[in-house]
């Protein structure tokens, strides 16, 4: 396997760029091929079978791009499809859930952890399962927040409508005396300041993106796959692909990433 090959990262849309941002911060030499399935977002309200089918197509696309490892940046795809696609491909593949769960288990003092995510992620119970395997006395309280994704997609990051909806969702968790809250969806780190204000400073907010980048760095190092050379930024170093409206994605990506994203290419993912 070529250590200069890119890392493939995929998500249902723009949200996975929060994971890309962390990878760029922590391992800036790596090249990245990103795919956002903008035509088929949201994954969070779809069935397990559908999310597995979509994920398989994306893996085939990333394989065609000759990536050396894959990060499933989407929590819902990590919850539903990770195990299946790991078993079907020889490339190293990591998701975001183990990383988020591990950070939360280390951070909690009172053993009471909240998790917010899509209906799919929360309904799957995966965070509870993984955290309980790490420490069986942990209590996990899940809450799906289905309106957060469209609010972020609409750019309403600091808006009274977002405040009102967040306050309703999070009030359920406030009564549970949690001291740690996992932002178990790609989009939620972008609402961090609202969530922080509503939950208070005493609750630790966990962004799985950070720990996922750490896990990727360690995985590449362990397999002797870390890239040595520094390629020019946003030339061929980072390539972005979507399944719908490239322009909208480019604007969003430029707002999130440390540098201008010049080009996003639209592909027909159903062909893979
Ligand atoms: N990327 C999804 C996740 O992290 C959120 C958006 C969606 O529902 O597709 O779960």
Short mmCIF file of C-alpha atoms and ligand atoms in Angstrom, two decimals:
data_model
loop_
_atom_site.label_atom_id
_atom_site.label_comp_id
_atom_site.label_asym_id
_atom_site.label_seq_id
_atom_site.Cartn_x
_atom_site.Cartn_y
_atom_site.Cartn_z
CA UNK A 1 0.00 0.00 0.00
CA UNK A 2 1.31 3.45 -1.00
CA UNK A 3 1.88 5.69 2.04
CA UNK A 4 1.35 8.76 -0.20
CA UNK A 5 -2.13 7.61 -1.18
CA UNK A 6 -4.99 9.71 0.22
CA UNK A 7 -7.25 8.89 3.15
CA UNK A 8 -10.90 8.54 2.17
CA UNK A 9 -13.45 10.27 4.39
CA UNK A 10 -17.19 10.09 3.85
CA UNK A 11 -20.37 11.45 5.30
CA UNK A 12 -23.97 11.90 4.27
CA UNK A 13 -23.21 15.56 3.49
CA UNK A 14 -21.22 18.52 4.71
CA UNK A 15 -21.14 17.54 8.40
CA UNK A 16 -18.17 15.20 8.02
CA UNK A 17 -16.05 18.24 7.26
CA UNK A 18 -15.86 18.69 11.06
CA UNK A 19 -13.84 15.45 11.02
CA UNK A 20 -11.77 16.60 8.03
CA UNK A 21 -11.00 19.83 9.93
CA UNK A 22 -9.56 17.77 12.81
CA UNK A 23 -7.55 15.53 10.47
CA UNK A 24 -6.06 18.63 8.79
CA UNK A 25 -5.18 20.08 12.22
CA UNK A 26 -3.59 16.92 13.56
CA UNK A 27 -2.03 15.27 10.49
CA UNK A 28 -1.61 18.09 7.96
CA UNK A 29 0.63 16.07 5.65
CA UNK A 30 -2.10 13.61 4.75
CA UNK A 31 -4.03 13.85 1.50
CA UNK A 32 -7.81 13.47 1.72
CA UNK A 33 -10.52 12.40 -0.68
CA UNK A 34 -13.86 13.46 0.79
CA UNK A 35 -17.26 12.29 -0.37
CA UNK A 36 -20.47 13.94 0.88
CA UNK A 37 -23.66 12.16 -0.13
CA UNK A 38 -25.61 15.41 -0.40
CA UNK A 39 -28.22 13.97 -2.78
CA UNK A 40 -29.29 11.32 -0.28
CA UNK A 41 -28.90 13.17 3.04
CA UNK A 42 -30.27 12.69 5.67
CA UNK A 43 -29.07 9.21 6.63
CA UNK A 44 -30.34 9.76 10.17
CA UNK A 45 -33.97 8.91 9.37
CA UNK A 46 -33.25 6.04 6.94
CA UNK A 47 -33.26 2.30 7.59
CA UNK A 48 -30.18 0.24 8.40
CA UNK A 49 -30.40 -1.59 5.04
CA UNK A 50 -30.48 1.64 3.08
CA UNK A 51 -27.53 3.14 4.96
CA UNK A 52 -25.54 -0.08 4.40
CA UNK A 53 -26.33 0.01 0.66
CA UNK A 54 -25.26 3.66 0.39
CA UNK A 55 -22.09 3.00 2.40
CA UNK A 56 -21.12 0.08 0.15
CA UNK A 57 -21.40 2.27 -2.95
CA UNK A 58 -19.24 4.94 -1.33
CA UNK A 59 -16.61 2.37 -0.34
CA UNK A 60 -16.48 1.26 -3.99
CA UNK A 61 -16.00 4.87 -5.10
CA UNK A 62 -13.23 5.45 -2.52
CA UNK A 63 -11.56 2.22 -3.58
CA UNK A 64 -11.59 3.50 -7.16
CA UNK A 65 -9.84 6.65 -5.85
CA UNK A 66 -7.12 4.34 -4.46
CA UNK A 67 -7.32 5.50 -0.86
CA UNK A 68 -5.14 3.80 1.76
CA UNK A 69 -7.63 3.97 4.65
CA UNK A 70 -11.22 5.10 5.19
CA UNK A 71 -12.87 7.19 7.91
CA UNK A 72 -16.63 6.90 8.21
CA UNK A 73 -17.22 10.42 9.50
CA UNK A 74 -20.99 9.93 9.71
CA UNK A 75 -22.30 8.71 13.07
CA UNK A 76 -25.37 7.08 11.49
CA UNK A 77 -23.28 5.19 8.93
CA UNK A 78 -20.83 4.22 11.69
CA UNK A 79 -23.75 2.93 13.78
CA UNK A 80 -25.44 0.96 10.99
CA UNK A 81 -22.81 0.01 8.43
CA UNK A 82 -19.29 0.03 9.91
CA UNK A 83 -19.17 -3.61 10.93
CA UNK A 84 -20.52 -4.79 7.56
CA UNK A 85 -18.15 -2.72 5.42
CA UNK A 86 -15.16 -3.56 7.63
CA UNK A 87 -15.84 -7.24 7.01
CA UNK A 88 -16.14 -6.71 3.25
CA UNK A 89 -12.98 -4.75 2.50
CA UNK A 90 -9.32 -5.25 3.20
CA UNK A 91 -8.62 -1.53 3.75
CA UNK A 92 -8.44 -0.24 7.32
CA UNK A 93 -11.75 1.50 8.12
CA UNK A 94 -12.60 3.44 11.27
CA UNK A 95 -15.81 5.12 12.39
CA UNK A 96 -16.49 7.90 14.87
CA UNK A 97 -18.40 6.05 17.57
CA UNK A 98 -15.60 4.21 19.38
CA UNK A 99 -13.61 7.42 19.52
CA UNK A 100 -16.51 9.43 20.97
CA UNK A 101 -17.44 6.72 23.44
CA UNK A 102 -13.87 6.34 24.69
CA UNK A 103 -13.44 10.08 25.23
CA UNK A 104 -16.73 10.31 27.13
CA UNK A 105 -15.94 7.35 29.38
CA UNK A 106 -12.59 8.94 30.28
CA UNK A 107 -14.14 12.36 30.85
CA UNK A 108 -17.04 11.47 33.14
CA UNK A 109 -16.71 11.73 36.92
CA UNK A 110 -20.22 10.77 37.98
CA UNK A 111 -20.70 8.01 35.35
CA UNK A 112 -23.74 9.73 33.82
CA UNK A 113 -23.30 10.43 30.11
CA UNK A 114 -25.71 11.98 27.62
CA UNK A 115 -25.57 11.27 23.89
CA UNK A 116 -27.32 13.34 21.24
CA UNK A 117 -27.55 12.19 17.63
CA UNK A 118 -29.87 11.33 14.77
CA UNK A 119 -32.85 9.02 15.22
CA UNK A 120 -30.80 6.23 13.59
CA UNK A 121 -27.78 6.61 15.86
CA UNK A 122 -29.79 6.95 19.07
CA UNK A 123 -32.27 4.22 18.07
CA UNK A 124 -29.41 1.80 17.36
CA UNK A 125 -28.25 2.06 20.98
CA UNK A 126 -24.66 1.75 19.75
CA UNK A 127 -23.13 4.42 22.00
CA UNK A 128 -24.68 2.79 25.08
CA UNK A 129 -23.45 -0.64 24.00
CA UNK A 130 -19.89 0.51 23.33
CA UNK A 131 -19.61 2.62 26.51
CA UNK A 132 -21.01 -0.15 28.71
CA UNK A 133 -18.42 -2.53 27.30
CA UNK A 134 -15.75 -0.05 28.36
CA UNK A 135 -17.25 0.50 31.85
CA UNK A 136 -20.34 -1.38 32.90
CA UNK A 137 -21.47 1.01 35.66
CA UNK A 138 -21.91 3.90 33.20
CA UNK A 139 -25.43 5.25 32.72
CA UNK A 140 -26.17 6.53 29.23
CA UNK A 141 -29.05 8.82 28.30
CA UNK A 142 -29.71 9.19 24.57
CA UNK A 143 -31.75 11.91 22.89
CA UNK A 144 -32.30 12.26 19.17
CA UNK A 145 -32.37 15.82 17.85
CA UNK A 146 -33.73 15.47 14.30
CA UNK A 147 -34.11 19.19 13.62
CA UNK A 148 -30.46 20.03 14.35
CA UNK A 149 -29.21 18.78 10.96
CA UNK A 150 -31.57 20.94 8.83
CA UNK A 151 -30.87 23.95 11.07
CA UNK A 152 -27.13 23.58 10.46
CA UNK A 153 -27.64 22.94 6.75
CA UNK A 154 -29.62 26.19 6.61
CA UNK A 155 -26.76 28.01 8.32
CA UNK A 156 -28.86 28.89 11.39
CA UNK A 157 -25.97 28.32 13.77
CA UNK A 158 -26.73 31.35 15.95
CA UNK A 159 -30.43 31.96 15.72
CA UNK A 160 -33.35 32.23 18.12
CA UNK A 161 -35.13 29.36 16.34
CA UNK A 162 -32.13 27.10 16.98
CA UNK A 163 -32.02 28.24 20.62
CA UNK A 164 -35.69 27.38 21.12
CA UNK A 165 -35.41 23.92 19.54
CA UNK A 166 -32.14 23.11 21.33
CA UNK A 167 -33.64 24.16 24.63
CA UNK A 168 -36.56 21.74 24.16
CA UNK A 169 -34.33 18.82 23.19
CA UNK A 170 -31.74 19.37 25.88
CA UNK A 171 -34.20 19.98 28.75
CA UNK A 172 -34.77 16.20 28.81
CA UNK A 173 -31.06 15.66 29.49
CA UNK A 174 -30.76 18.47 32.01
CA UNK A 175 -32.90 16.51 34.46
CA UNK A 176 -30.58 13.48 34.24
CA UNK A 177 -27.59 15.11 36.01
CA UNK A 178 -25.17 14.12 33.29
CA UNK A 179 -21.65 15.55 33.52
CA UNK A 180 -20.62 14.60 29.95
CA UNK A 181 -22.45 14.98 26.66
CA UNK A 182 -21.39 13.32 23.39
CA UNK A 183 -22.13 15.36 20.26
CA UNK A 184 -22.94 12.14 18.39
CA UNK A 185 -23.67 13.63 14.98
CA UNK A 186 -21.35 15.31 12.49
CA UNK A 187 -23.35 18.53 12.46
CA UNK A 188 -23.62 19.12 16.19
CA UNK A 189 -20.09 20.47 16.83
CA UNK A 190 -21.23 23.43 14.72
CA UNK A 191 -23.91 24.14 17.36
CA UNK A 192 -21.40 23.82 20.17
CA UNK A 193 -21.80 27.34 21.56
CA UNK A 194 -25.61 27.01 21.79
CA UNK A 195 -25.34 23.56 23.40
CA UNK A 196 -22.63 24.81 25.78
CA UNK A 197 -24.78 27.76 26.90
CA UNK A 198 -27.83 25.57 27.51
CA UNK A 199 -26.01 22.70 29.26
CA UNK A 200 -23.71 24.91 31.38
CA UNK A 201 -19.95 24.84 31.90
CA UNK A 202 -20.06 21.90 34.29
CA UNK A 203 -21.01 19.49 31.47
CA UNK A 204 -18.06 18.33 29.32
CA UNK A 205 -18.95 18.33 25.62
CA UNK A 206 -17.31 15.54 23.63
CA UNK A 207 -16.68 16.00 19.91
CA UNK A 208 -15.83 12.53 18.48
CA UNK A 209 -14.09 14.22 15.52
CA UNK A 210 -11.05 15.10 17.63
CA UNK A 211 -10.47 11.57 18.93
CA UNK A 212 -11.20 10.07 15.50
CA UNK A 213 -8.30 12.06 14.03
CA UNK A 214 -6.07 10.79 16.86
CA UNK A 215 -7.18 7.22 16.08
CA UNK A 216 -6.45 7.73 12.37
CA UNK A 217 -3.00 9.12 13.10
CA UNK A 218 -2.19 6.12 15.31
CA UNK A 219 -3.60 3.64 12.80
CA UNK A 220 -1.53 5.05 9.93
CA UNK A 221 1.62 5.11 12.07
CA UNK A 222 1.08 1.51 13.25
CA UNK A 223 0.72 0.29 9.65
CA UNK A 224 3.60 2.36 8.34
CA UNK A 225 1.20 4.34 6.19
CA UNK A 226 1.83 7.90 7.45
CA UNK A 227 2.58 10.33 4.64
CA UNK A 228 5.97 12.03 4.76
CA UNK A 229 5.80 14.61 1.98
CA UNK A 230 3.95 17.90 2.23
CA UNK A 231 1.86 18.44 -0.92
CA UNK A 232 0.54 21.94 -1.76
CA UNK A 233 -2.63 22.78 0.22
CA UNK A 234 -5.92 22.40 -1.65
CA UNK A 235 -4.19 21.60 -4.93
CA UNK A 236 -4.40 17.90 -5.15
CA UNK A 237 -4.01 17.44 -1.41
CA UNK A 238 -7.72 17.70 -0.63
CA UNK A 239 -10.29 16.55 -3.13
CA UNK A 240 -14.01 16.96 -2.59
CA UNK A 241 -16.83 15.01 -4.21
CA UNK A 242 -20.58 15.19 -3.68
CA UNK A 243 -23.67 13.56 -5.16
CA UNK A 244 -25.57 16.86 -5.62
CA UNK A 245 -25.07 20.66 -5.95
CA UNK A 246 -21.31 21.13 -5.79
CA UNK A 247 -21.42 24.90 -5.38
CA UNK A 248 -23.38 24.90 -2.13
CA UNK A 249 -20.96 22.37 -0.72
CA UNK A 250 -17.93 24.42 -1.77
CA UNK A 251 -19.21 27.50 0.11
CA UNK A 252 -19.91 25.48 3.23
CA UNK A 253 -16.53 23.74 3.08
CA UNK A 254 -14.70 27.03 2.72
CA UNK A 255 -16.50 28.34 5.82
CA UNK A 256 -15.49 25.29 7.89
CA UNK A 257 -12.00 24.42 6.67
CA UNK A 258 -8.76 26.39 7.11
CA UNK A 259 -8.40 27.54 3.51
CA UNK A 260 -10.45 28.17 0.43
CA UNK A 261 -11.99 25.11 -1.21
CA UNK A 262 -11.75 25.87 -4.91
CA UNK A 263 -13.46 22.91 -6.45
CA UNK A 264 -16.02 20.26 -5.61
CA UNK A 265 -16.91 17.63 -8.16
CA UNK A 266 -20.35 16.10 -8.51
CA UNK A 267 -20.43 12.37 -9.21
CA UNK A 268 -23.13 9.82 -9.79
CA UNK A 269 -22.72 7.60 -6.76
CA UNK A 270 -25.49 5.20 -7.84
CA UNK A 271 -23.13 4.01 -10.59
CA UNK A 272 -20.75 2.49 -8.05
N1 LIG B 1 -23.98 12.67 9.16
C1 LIG B 1 -25.12 12.31 9.96
C2 LIG B 1 -24.63 11.75 11.30
O1 LIG B 1 -23.55 12.06 11.76
C3 LIG B 1 -26.04 13.47 10.18
C4 LIG B 1 -26.79 13.92 8.95
C5 LIG B 1 -27.72 12.87 8.43
O2 LIG B 1 -28.74 12.54 9.07
O3 LIG B 1 -27.45 12.37 7.36
O4 LIG B 1 -25.32 11.00 11.90
#
